[in-house]
Coordinates of C-alpha atoms in Angstrom, one line a residue:
X21 CA 101.2 73.7 84.7
X22 CA 103.9 76.4 84.9
X23 CA 103.5 77.5 81.3
X24 CA 99.6 77.6 81.7
X25 CA 99.9 79.8 84.8
X26 CA 102.5 82.0 83.1
X27 CA 100.2 82.6 80.2
X28 CA 97.5 83.7 82.6
X29 CA 99.9 86.0 84.4
X30 CA 101.0 87.6 81.1
X31 CA 97.4 88.2 80.1
X32 CA 96.8 89.8 83.4
X33 CA 99.6 92.3 83.2
X34 CA 97.8 94.6 80.8
X35 CA 95.0 95.1 83.4
X36 CA 96.2 94.8 87.0
X37 CA 93.1 93.1 88.2
X38 CA 91.2 91.7 85.2
X39 CA 91.4 88.2 86.7
X40 CA 91.0 89.2 90.3
X41 CA 89.7 86.7 92.9
X42 CA 87.8 87.7 96.0
X43 CA 90.3 87.6 98.9
X44 CA 90.3 88.7 102.5
X45 CA 92.3 91.8 103.5
X46 CA 93.6 91.7 107.0
X47 CA 94.7 94.8 108.9
X48 CA 98.0 94.7 110.8
X49 CA 99.8 97.1 113.1
X50 CA 103.3 96.1 112.0
X51 CA 105.4 93.6 110.1
X52 CA 109.1 92.8 109.6
X53 CA 110.1 91.3 106.3
X54 CA 113.6 90.0 105.2
X55 CA 114.6 89.3 101.6
X56 CA 117.5 87.0 101.3
X57 CA 119.4 85.4 98.5
X58 CA 122.7 85.3 96.6
X59 CA 124.6 88.6 96.2
X60 CA 123.6 88.5 92.5
X61 CA 119.9 88.0 93.2
X62 CA 119.2 91.7 93.7
X63 CA 118.1 91.5 97.4
X64 CA 119.3 95.0 98.2
X65 CA 117.5 96.5 95.3
X66 CA 114.4 94.5 96.1
X67 CA 114.4 95.6 99.7
X68 CA 115.1 99.2 98.9
X69 CA 112.2 99.3 96.3
X70 CA 109.8 97.7 98.9
X71 CA 111.0 100.3 101.4
X72 CA 110.3 103.2 99.0
X73 CA 106.9 101.9 98.2
X74 CA 106.2 101.6 102.0
X75 CA 107.5 105.1 102.6
X76 CA 105.0 106.5 100.0
X77 CA 102.1 105.1 102.1
X78 CA 103.4 107.0 105.2
X79 CA 104.3 104.0 107.4
X80 CA 107.1 104.4 109.9
X81 CA 110.0 102.3 108.7
X82 CA 113.4 101.0 109.9
X83 CA 115.7 98.9 107.6
X84 CA 118.8 96.7 108.0
X85 CA 120.7 95.9 104.8
X86 CA 123.2 93.0 105.4
X87 CA 125.5 91.8 102.6
X88 CA 128.9 90.1 102.2
X89 CA 132.2 91.9 101.5
X90 CA 133.1 89.8 98.6
X91 CA 132.2 91.3 95.2
X92 CA 130.9 88.0 94.1
X93 CA 131.0 85.2 96.7
X94 CA 130.6 81.6 95.4
X95 CA 127.0 81.2 94.2
X96 CA 124.7 79.3 96.4
X97 CA 127.0 79.4 99.4
X98 CA 126.4 80.6 102.9
X99 CA 129.2 83.2 102.5
X100 CA 127.4 84.7 99.5
X101 CA 124.0 85.3 101.2
X102 CA 122.8 89.0 101.0
X103 CA 119.7 90.1 102.9
X104 CA 117.6 93.2 103.5
X105 CA 115.3 93.5 106.4
X106 CA 112.5 96.1 106.7
X107 CA 110.2 96.8 109.6
X108 CA 107.2 99.0 108.9
X109 CA 104.2 100.0 111.1
X110 CA 101.2 102.2 111.7
X111 CA 103.0 103.7 114.8
X112 CA 106.5 104.9 115.7
X113 CA 109.1 102.1 115.7
X114 CA 112.8 102.1 116.8
X115 CA 114.5 99.1 115.1
X116 CA 114.3 96.8 112.0
X117 CA 112.8 94.1 114.3
X118 CA 114.4 91.3 116.2
X119 CA 112.7 88.3 114.3
X120 CA 111.3 88.7 110.8
X121 CA 107.7 87.8 110.5
X122 CA 108.3 87.0 106.8
X123 CA 111.4 85.5 105.1
X124 CA 111.7 85.5 101.3
X125 CA 114.5 83.0 100.6
X126 CA 115.7 82.7 97.0
X127 CA 117.8 79.6 97.6
X128 CA 118.7 77.0 100.3
X129 CA 121.7 79.0 101.5
X130 CA 119.5 82.0 102.2
X131 CA 117.1 79.8 104.1
X132 CA 119.8 78.1 106.2
X133 CA 121.6 81.4 107.0
X134 CA 118.4 83.1 108.2
X135 CA 116.1 80.4 109.6
X136 CA 117.7 80.7 113.1
X137 CA 116.4 84.3 113.3
X138 CA 112.8 83.4 112.7
X139 CA 110.2 82.7 115.5
X140 CA 108.0 79.7 115.1
X141 CA 104.9 80.5 113.1
X142 CA 106.7 82.9 110.8
X143 CA 106.0 82.9 107.0
X144 CA 108.6 81.6 104.7
X145 CA 108.4 82.1 100.9
X146 CA 111.1 80.1 99.0
X147 CA 112.1 79.7 95.4
X148 CA 111.3 75.9 95.2
X149 CA 113.2 75.7 91.9
X150 CA 116.5 76.2 93.7
X151 CA 116.0 73.4 96.2
X152 CA 117.7 70.8 94.1
X153 CA 120.3 68.2 95.4
X154 CA 123.4 70.2 94.2
X155 CA 122.3 73.4 96.0
X156 CA 121.2 71.5 99.1
X157 CA 124.5 69.7 99.4
X158 CA 126.5 72.9 98.9
X159 CA 125.2 74.3 102.2
X160 CA 125.1 71.0 104.2
X161 CA 121.5 70.0 103.9
X162 CA 121.4 66.1 103.8
X163 CA 117.6 66.2 103.0
X164 CA 115.3 68.7 101.4
X165 CA 114.0 70.9 104.3
X166 CA 110.8 71.5 102.2
X167 CA 110.0 67.9 102.4
X168 CA 111.6 66.4 105.6
X169 CA 109.3 68.1 108.1
X170 CA 112.0 70.3 109.7
X171 CA 109.9 73.4 108.8
X172 CA 106.6 72.2 110.1
X173 CA 106.5 75.0 112.7
X174 CA 106.4 77.7 110.0
X175 CA 104.0 78.8 107.3
X176 CA 105.8 77.5 104.2
X177 CA 105.1 78.7 100.6
X178 CA 107.3 76.9 98.1
X179 CA 106.8 78.8 94.9
X180 CA 108.6 78.1 91.6
X181 CA 109.8 81.7 91.3
X182 CA 112.5 80.9 88.7
X183 CA 110.3 78.8 86.5
X184 CA 107.3 81.2 86.6
X185 CA 109.6 84.2 85.8
X186 CA 111.2 82.4 82.9
X187 CA 107.9 81.1 81.5
X188 CA 106.3 84.6 81.9
X189 CA 109.2 86.1 79.9
X190 CA 109.3 83.3 77.3
X191 CA 108.0 85.5 74.5
X192 CA 110.8 88.1 74.9
X193 CA 114.1 87.8 73.1
X194 CA 116.0 87.0 76.3
X195 CA 118.4 84.1 77.2
X196 CA 117.3 82.0 80.1
X197 CA 120.0 83.5 82.3
X198 CA 118.8 87.0 81.6
X199 CA 115.2 86.0 82.2
X200 CA 116.2 84.4 85.6
X201 CA 117.6 87.7 86.7
X202 CA 114.2 89.1 86.8
X203 CA 112.9 86.8 89.5
X204 CA 113.6 89.3 92.2
X205 CA 111.0 91.5 90.5
X206 CA 108.6 88.6 90.5
X207 CA 109.2 88.3 94.3
X208 CA 108.8 92.1 94.8
X209 CA 105.5 92.0 92.9
X210 CA 104.1 89.2 95.1
X211 CA 105.1 91.0 98.3
X212 CA 103.7 94.3 97.0
X213 CA 100.4 92.6 96.5
X214 CA 100.6 90.8 99.9
X215 CA 101.0 94.0 101.8
X216 CA 99.0 96.3 99.6
X217 CA 101.9 98.5 98.6
X218 CA 101.5 100.9 95.6
X219 CA 102.9 99.7 92.2
X220 CA 103.3 103.0 90.4
X221 CA 106.6 104.0 92.2
X222 CA 108.4 100.7 91.3
X223 CA 107.1 101.0 87.7
X224 CA 108.5 104.6 87.4
X225 CA 111.8 103.4 89.0
X226 CA 112.2 100.6 86.5
X227 CA 111.3 102.8 83.6
X228 CA 114.0 105.2 84.6
X229 CA 116.6 102.6 85.4
X230 CA 116.3 100.7 82.1
X231 CA 115.3 103.6 79.9
X232 CA 118.2 102.8 77.5
X233 CA 117.6 99.0 77.6
X234 CA 114.0 98.4 76.5
X235 CA 114.3 94.6 76.5
X236 CA 115.4 94.6 80.2
X237 CA 112.7 97.2 81.0
X238 CA 110.0 95.1 79.5
X239 CA 111.3 91.9 81.3
X240 CA 111.4 93.6 84.7
X241 CA 108.0 95.2 84.4
X242 CA 106.5 92.0 83.1
X243 CA 108.0 90.0 86.0
X244 CA 107.0 92.6 88.6
X245 CA 103.3 92.6 87.3
X246 CA 103.3 88.9 87.0
X247 CA 104.3 88.5 90.7
X248 CA 101.6 90.9 91.7
X249 CA 99.0 89.0 89.7
X250 CA 100.2 85.7 91.0
X251 CA 99.3 86.8 94.5
X252 CA 96.0 88.0 93.3
X253 CA 95.0 84.8 91.4
X254 CA 96.7 81.9 93.1
X255 CA 95.1 79.8 95.8
X256 CA 98.5 79.7 97.6
X257 CA 97.7 83.0 99.4
X258 CA 94.2 83.5 100.7
X259 CA 94.7 86.8 102.4
X260 CA 96.6 90.1 101.8
X261 CA 97.4 92.6 104.5
X262 CA 97.2 96.4 105.1
X263 CA 99.2 98.6 107.5
X264 CA 97.8 102.1 108.0
X265 CA 100.0 105.1 107.9
X266 CA 101.8 106.1 111.1
X267 CA 100.8 109.3 112.9
X268 CA 103.7 111.8 112.5
X269 CA 104.1 115.5 113.0
X270 CA 102.9 117.5 110.0
X271 CA 105.4 118.1 107.3
X272 CA 106.9 116.8 104.1
X273 CA 108.7 113.5 104.5
X274 CA 111.1 111.3 102.6
X275 CA 112.9 108.1 103.2
X276 CA 116.5 108.8 104.1
X277 CA 119.6 106.7 105.0
X278 CA 122.4 107.8 107.3
X279 CA 124.9 108.3 104.5
X280 CA 122.5 110.5 102.5
X281 CA 121.5 112.4 105.6
X282 CA 125.2 113.2 106.4
X283 CA 125.6 114.4 102.8
X284 CA 122.5 116.6 102.9
X285 CA 123.6 118.0 106.3
X286 CA 127.0 119.0 105.0
X287 CA 125.3 120.5 101.9
X288 CA 122.9 122.5 104.1
X289 CA 125.8 123.7 106.3
X290 CA 127.6 125.1 103.2
X291 CA 124.4 127.0 102.3
X292 CA 123.9 128.4 105.8
X293 CA 127.5 129.4 106.2
X294 CA 128.0 130.8 102.7
X295 CA 131.2 128.7 102.4
X296 CA 132.2 126.2 99.7
X297 CA 132.0 122.6 100.7
X298 CA 135.0 120.4 99.9
X299 CA 135.1 116.6 100.3
X300 CA 138.5 114.9 100.0
X301 CA 138.0 111.2 100.1
X302 CA 139.3 107.8 99.1
X303 CA 136.9 105.0 98.5
X304 CA 136.3 102.6 101.5
X305 CA 133.4 100.6 102.6
X306 CA 131.0 101.7 104.1
X307 CA 132.0 105.3 103.7
X308 CA 132.2 105.5 99.9
X309 CA 128.5 106.4 99.4
X310 CA 129.1 109.8 101.0
X311 CA 131.6 110.6 98.2
X312 CA 129.1 109.2 95.6
X313 CA 126.2 111.3 97.0
X314 CA 128.1 114.6 97.4
X315 CA 129.5 114.2 93.8
X316 CA 126.0 114.7 92.5
X317 CA 125.7 118.2 94.0
X318 CA 128.1 120.2 91.9
X319 CA 125.3 122.6 91.0
X320 CA 125.3 123.7 94.6
X321 CA 129.0 124.4 94.5
X322 CA 130.1 121.2 96.2
X323 CA 133.6 120.1 95.3
X324 CA 134.5 116.4 95.6
X325 CA 137.9 115.0 95.1
X326 CA 138.7 111.3 94.9
X327 CA 142.3 111.2 96.0
X328 CA 145.0 108.6 95.3
X329 CA 145.1 107.5 99.0
X330 CA 143.8 108.3 102.4
X331 CA 146.6 110.7 103.3
X332 CA 146.1 112.8 100.2
X333 CA 142.4 112.8 100.9
X334 CA 142.7 114.3 104.4
X335 CA 145.5 116.6 103.3
X336 CA 143.3 118.1 100.5
X337 CA 140.5 118.6 103.0
X338 CA 142.8 120.3 105.5
X339 CA 144.1 122.5 102.6
X340 CA 140.5 123.4 101.7
X341 CA 139.9 124.4 105.3
X342 CA 143.1 126.6 105.2
X343 CA 141.7 128.2 102.1
X344 CA 138.4 129.1 103.7
X345 CA 136.1 126.2 102.8
X346 CA 134.3 123.5 104.8
X347 CA 137.0 120.8 104.6
X348 CA 135.6 117.3 105.0
X349 CA 137.1 113.8 104.7
X350 CA 135.2 110.6 105.0
X351 CA 136.5 107.1 105.7
X352 CA 136.3 104.0 107.9
X353 CA 138.6 102.7 110.6
X354 CA 141.6 101.5 108.5
X355 CA 141.5 104.8 106.6
X356 CA 141.3 106.7 109.8
X357 CA 144.5 105.2 111.0
X358 CA 146.3 106.5 107.9
X359 CA 144.9 110.0 108.4
X360 CA 146.2 110.4 111.9
X361 CA 149.2 112.6 111.3
X362 CA 147.4 115.0 109.0
X363 CA 144.6 115.3 111.6
X364 CA 147.2 116.1 114.2
X365 CA 148.4 118.9 111.9
X366 CA 144.8 120.2 111.8
X367 CA 144.9 120.3 115.6
X368 CA 148.1 122.3 115.6
X369 CA 147.1 124.7 112.8
X370 CA 143.7 125.0 114.6
X371 CA 141.6 124.8 111.4
X372 CA 138.0 123.6 111.0
X373 CA 138.1 120.1 109.7
X374 CA 135.3 117.5 109.6
X375 CA 136.3 113.9 109.8
X376 CA 133.6 111.3 109.1
X377 CA 134.3 107.8 110.3
X378 CA 131.7 105.2 109.3
X379 CA 132.8 102.5 111.6
X380 CA 133.0 98.9 110.6
X381 CA 134.2 95.6 112.1
X382 CA 137.9 95.4 112.6
X383 CA 140.8 95.3 113.1
X384 CA 142.6 95.7 109.8
X385 CA 140.3 94.9 106.9
X386 CA 138.1 93.1 109.4
X387 CA 134.5 92.9 108.4
X388 CA 134.1 95.6 105.7
X389 CA 130.3 95.4 105.3
X390 CA 129.4 94.8 108.9
X391 CA 128.8 97.3 111.7
X392 CA 130.8 98.0 114.8
X393 CA 131.5 100.9 117.3
X394 CA 135.1 100.0 118.0
X395 CA 136.8 103.3 116.7
X396 CA 135.8 105.4 119.7
X397 CA 139.2 105.3 121.4
X398 CA 141.0 105.7 118.0
X399 CA 139.0 108.9 117.4
X400 CA 139.8 110.1 120.9
X401 CA 143.4 109.3 121.2
X402 CA 144.7 107.9 117.8
X403 CA 147.3 110.6 117.1
X404 CA 150.7 111.4 118.4
X405 CA 151.2 114.0 121.1
X406 CA 148.4 115.8 123.0
X407 CA 146.1 116.4 120.1
X408 CA 142.4 116.6 121.3
X409 CA 139.5 116.7 118.9
X410 CA 135.8 117.1 119.3
X411 CA 133.9 113.8 118.9
X412 CA 130.1 113.5 118.2
X413 CA 128.0 110.6 117.2
X414 CA 124.5 110.6 115.5
X415 CA 121.9 108.3 117.0
X416 CA 119.8 107.4 114.0
X417 CA 120.0 107.7 110.1
X418 CA 117.9 110.9 110.1
X419 CA 119.9 112.3 113.0
X420 CA 122.9 112.3 110.8
X421 CA 121.6 115.4 109.1
X422 CA 121.5 117.4 112.3
X423 CA 124.8 116.2 113.6
X424 CA 126.5 117.1 110.3
X425 CA 125.3 120.7 110.8
X426 CA 126.5 120.5 114.4
X427 CA 129.9 119.3 113.3
X428 CA 130.3 122.3 111.0
X429 CA 129.0 124.7 113.7
X430 CA 131.6 123.5 116.2
X431 CA 134.4 123.3 113.7
X432 CA 134.0 126.8 112.3
X433 CA 133.2 128.4 115.7
X434 CA 136.2 126.9 117.6
X435 CA 138.6 126.1 114.7
X436 CA 139.0 122.5 115.7
X437 CA 138.8 119.1 113.9
X438 CA 135.4 117.5 114.6
X439 CA 134.9 113.7 114.3
X440 CA 131.5 112.4 113.3
X441 CA 131.3 108.7 114.4
X442 CA 128.7 107.0 112.3
X443 CA 128.7 103.2 111.6
X444 CA 127.5 100.8 109.0
X445 CA 124.1 100.2 110.6
X446 CA 123.3 104.0 110.7
X447 CA 124.9 104.7 107.3
X448 CA 123.0 102.0 105.4
X449 CA 119.8 102.0 107.4
X450 CA 116.7 104.1 106.5
X451 CA 113.8 105.8 108.2
X452 CA 111.3 108.6 107.5
X453 CA 112.7 112.1 107.7
X454 CA 110.8 115.3 107.9
X455 CA 112.5 117.8 105.6
X456 CA 113.2 121.0 107.6
X457 CA 112.5 124.4 106.3
X458 CA 115.3 126.8 105.7
X459 CA 114.0 128.9 108.6
X460 CA 114.7 125.9 111.0
X461 CA 118.4 125.7 110.0
X462 CA 120.9 127.7 112.1
X463 CA 122.9 130.6 110.9
X464 CA 126.5 129.3 110.4
X465 CA 128.1 132.4 108.9
X466 CA 131.7 133.1 110.0
X467 CA 133.9 136.1 109.9
X468 CA 137.4 135.8 108.4
X469 CA 140.5 137.8 109.6
X470 CA 140.7 141.2 108.0
X471 CA 143.8 143.2 107.0
X472 CA 145.4 144.7 110.0
X473 CA 148.8 145.9 111.2
X474 CA 150.9 143.5 113.4
X475 CA 148.5 140.6 112.7
X476 CA 148.7 137.9 115.3
X477 CA 147.6 134.5 113.8
X478 CA 147.4 132.9 117.3
X479 CA 145.6 135.6 119.1
X480 CA 142.4 134.2 120.5
X481 CA 138.7 134.9 121.0
X482 CA 138.3 135.2 124.8
X483 CA 135.0 133.1 124.8
X484 CA 135.9 130.3 122.4
X485 CA 139.7 130.4 122.4
X486 CA 139.5 130.2 118.6
X487 CA 142.3 131.8 116.7
X488 CA 141.5 134.0 113.5
X489 CA 140.5 132.1 110.4
X490 CA 143.0 133.8 108.0
X491 CA 142.5 133.2 104.3
X492 CA 145.7 133.0 102.3
X493 CA 146.3 136.0 99.9
X494 CA 144.6 138.5 102.3
X495 CA 147.0 141.5 102.4
X496 CA 148.5 142.2 105.8
X497 CA 147.7 138.8 107.5
X498 CA 150.7 136.8 106.1
X499 CA 151.8 134.3 108.6
X500 CA 153.8 131.0 108.9
X501 CA 152.2 127.6 109.0
X502 CA 153.6 124.1 109.4
X503 CA 153.9 121.1 111.7
X504 CA 156.4 122.5 114.1
X505 CA 155.1 124.0 117.4
X506 CA 153.8 127.5 117.1
X507 CA 154.6 130.4 119.4
X508 CA 151.7 132.0 121.2
X509 CA 150.3 135.0 119.3
X510 CA 152.9 135.2 116.5
X511 CA 152.7 131.7 115.2
X512 CA 156.5 131.6 114.8
X513 CA 158.4 128.3 115.2
X514 CA 159.0 127.8 118.8
X515 CA 160.9 125.1 120.8
X516 CA 160.4 127.0 124.1
X517 CA 159.3 124.5 126.8
X518 CA 157.0 127.0 128.5
X519 CA 155.3 128.0 125.2
X520 CA 154.8 124.3 124.3
X521 CA 153.2 123.6 127.6
X522 CA 151.0 126.7 127.2
X523 CA 149.9 125.8 123.7
X524 CA 149.1 122.3 124.5
X525 CA 147.0 123.3 127.5
X526 CA 145.3 125.9 125.4
X527 CA 144.3 123.6 122.7
X528 CA 142.9 121.1 125.2
X529 CA 141.1 123.8 127.1
X530 CA 139.5 125.0 123.8
X531 CA 138.1 121.5 123.1
X532 CA 137.0 121.1 126.7
X533 CA 135.2 124.4 126.5
X534 CA 133.1 123.6 123.4
X535 CA 129.5 124.3 124.3
X536 CA 127.2 121.3 123.8
X537 CA 123.7 120.7 125.0
X538 CA 123.1 119.0 128.4
X539 CA 122.3 115.3 128.5
X540 CA 118.6 114.6 128.4
X541 CA 117.3 111.7 130.5
X542 CA 114.1 109.9 129.9
X543 CA 113.0 108.9 133.3
X544 CA 109.2 109.0 133.4
X545 CA 108.7 108.2 137.0
X546 CA 111.8 109.9 138.4
X547 CA 112.7 106.9 140.5
X548 CA 114.2 104.5 138.0
X549 CA 116.5 101.9 139.4
X550 CA 118.7 101.5 136.4
X551 CA 120.0 103.9 133.7
X552 CA 120.6 102.6 130.2
X553 CA 123.2 104.9 128.6
X554 CA 124.0 104.5 124.9
X555 CA 125.8 106.3 122.1
X556 CA 125.6 106.0 118.3
X557 CA 123.4 103.4 116.7
X558 CA 122.5 101.6 120.0
X559 CA 119.8 104.3 120.4
X560 CA 117.0 102.3 118.6
X561 CA 117.5 99.0 120.4
X562 CA 117.8 100.7 123.8
X563 CA 114.7 102.8 123.3
X564 CA 112.7 99.8 122.2
X565 CA 114.0 97.8 125.2
X566 CA 113.2 100.5 127.7
X567 CA 109.7 100.8 126.3
X568 CA 109.1 97.0 126.7
X569 CA 110.6 96.9 130.2
X570 CA 108.3 99.8 131.4
X571 CA 105.3 98.0 130.0
X572 CA 106.4 95.1 132.1
X573 CA 106.6 97.3 135.3
X574 CA 110.3 97.8 135.4
X575 CA 111.7 101.1 136.5
X576 CA 114.3 102.0 133.9
X577 CA 115.6 105.3 132.5
X578 CA 117.3 106.0 129.2
X579 CA 119.9 108.6 128.1
X580 CA 121.9 108.8 124.9
X581 CA 125.2 110.5 124.4
X582 CA 125.7 112.4 121.1
X583 CA 128.6 114.5 122.4
X584 CA 131.5 112.4 123.6
X585 CA 134.3 114.9 123.6
X586 CA 133.6 117.0 125.4
X587 CA 131.0 115.3 127.4
X588 CA 127.8 117.2 128.3
X589 CA 128.4 119.4 131.5
X590 CA 125.7 117.6 133.4
X591 CA 126.8 114.0 132.7
X592 CA 128.5 113.5 136.1
X593 CA 125.4 114.6 137.9
X594 CA 123.2 112.3 135.7
X595 CA 125.6 109.3 136.5
X596 CA 125.6 110.1 140.2
X597 CA 121.8 109.9 140.3
X598 CA 121.6 106.2 139.5
X599 CA 123.1 103.2 141.4
X600 CA 123.3 101.1 138.3
X601 CA 124.3 102.3 134.9
X602 CA 124.4 99.9 131.9
X603 CA 126.2 100.9 128.7
X604 CA 125.5 98.7 125.7
X605 CA 128.2 99.0 123.1
X606 CA 129.3 97.2 119.9
X607 CA 132.8 97.0 121.2
X608 CA 134.5 95.6 124.3
X609 CA 133.6 98.6 126.5
X610 CA 135.3 101.7 125.2
X611 CA 132.7 104.4 126.3
X612 CA 132.4 102.5 129.7
X613 CA 136.2 102.9 130.1
X614 CA 136.0 106.6 129.4
X615 CA 133.2 107.0 131.9
X616 CA 134.9 105.1 134.6
X617 CA 138.1 107.1 134.2
X618 CA 136.3 110.5 134.0
X619 CA 133.7 110.1 136.7
X620 CA 135.0 107.3 138.8
X621 CA 131.6 105.6 138.4
X622 CA 131.0 101.8 138.4
X623 CA 129.7 101.1 134.9
X624 CA 128.1 97.8 133.8
X625 CA 129.1 97.2 130.1
X626 CA 127.0 95.1 127.9
X627 CA 129.3 94.3 124.9
X628 CA 129.0 92.4 121.6
X629 CA 131.1 92.5 118.5
X630 CA 129.1 90.4 116.0
X631 CA 129.0 92.7 113.1
X632 CA 125.3 93.2 113.7
X633 CA 123.3 95.8 115.8
X634 CA 121.9 94.7 119.2
X635 CA 118.5 93.2 119.2
X636 CA 115.8 94.5 121.6
X637 CA 115.6 91.2 123.3
X638 CA 119.3 91.1 124.1
X639 CA 119.2 94.5 125.8
X640 CA 116.0 93.5 127.7
X641 CA 117.7 90.3 129.0
X642 CA 120.9 92.2 130.0
X643 CA 118.9 94.7 131.9
X644 CA 116.8 92.1 133.7
X645 CA 120.0 90.4 134.8
X646 CA 121.2 93.6 136.4
X647 CA 117.8 94.3 138.0
X648 CA 117.6 90.8 139.5
X649 CA 121.3 90.9 140.7

């Protein structure tokens, strides 16, 4: 039976619909799909390709990749499960979805690891070939869930994905193992048919990816087309679905992840400032992709340096800033700890330095591929002495572009280190991004110190308190640098107590005086009973929760902090307006602690550290608990 069906699928691949069957097409407003399997099953690639095809159609999208830290966890185990969730719709959406409507599970481990997240009635597509006694025992199934009735509340589609793929590729000169590796493309083809996604983009992608490996190119294309034709011809699926494009402001769009948006924002900043962009970095999950992305842009004058360790990475970035470039270093929490002394030197030298921290679960190595927001206090205070820095945090993947530009604006204007606090959820997640025109970007040009008599390297701009940016080698502005306290004006070494007190207070006043926008509050009725205040990647779940609560008649307001040090000038006024303020954080209450300390305001923290973003339902339940108290 498998071989007979495979022959039919092979025949159909030359003409996409030459064996078409009349089937119903059902319109939907939105759907959430999760692909799950072993780390080697290509679930991240499959999910990313489906996302790209969906972006082409103009749907609004939000994604959540989730994968283990181990390079190759034991095959078929719960520890080795990798997944990719995509939520797409014909309207604006905020999150990847709480509960997937469709789960594609490539083995029993993938089913067991994800079944708890599904609502009853969800669709489950499984590779039936993998549900053999050995694989079932490996994850603790005593009986086959496809046969014991435990999945009766779901729409189950057991499909022999492996056998169909191998049989479809049987005429190619491939080993069985190599043929099996294409089953993710079979699954992708099936889902592409089910949700009426275009096929051309994936075909072009595969053609480019395997251009130098014609055998693998043919195998993947054949498997992809066979999966599509399986959906078109089989009686297993009686309907396919369509989701119309979302209504968005006019413009040119592309799918973008947080890590790519940060890279593009830094690149745009270099163009707008006329400065060289230098990234000094050491590979660390999940920040490494910023190094990978920026290394592709040498033609724009971007310089990337993979250092031997984190200390050398930040040292090179600070040296680049001293030399008149935009100095950037990227890392995650463990690497940030190692950079602390050099960042403190940047504070003392008063040089523009961008520090990107893509936060992950900790402490120590912690959860390298999982998300968290627990580096806020480290960014604020994780250096010796009084060494304040500016701290900002993008709210969404696409917002990373704007906040990278903001970081460069602040750093170059005030001559201070600026932290960008991203996290794994933002960095790896994707959404549509309208590409801005050059006219929409700010002018970031700066003026360097010029030759002058009696140059004072620590004289200050009266508005910003910034000292001159003096480029080495410029005649007449020679001065001393180093890590020992500087004398006011001259920059000479100084141990004078009064001078030290003055310099410490001046550096603090400079950071406190950085001009940032006022905090905007979304309070549609003006009489909300509760304010939900977030920062970083909590934006999406909070916004979706507020929307649902309002539809249920609850009076709730929302605000989101992108500027954490200094806080927006109107933050105290905003907090004073509301009797109850809830701060959801993926930590144990770090922003809540800062707010209590700064404004003496009673804050209700809602805190989880699960390595996963908040769900909308969790925030709704936490808010209702406060409203009913």
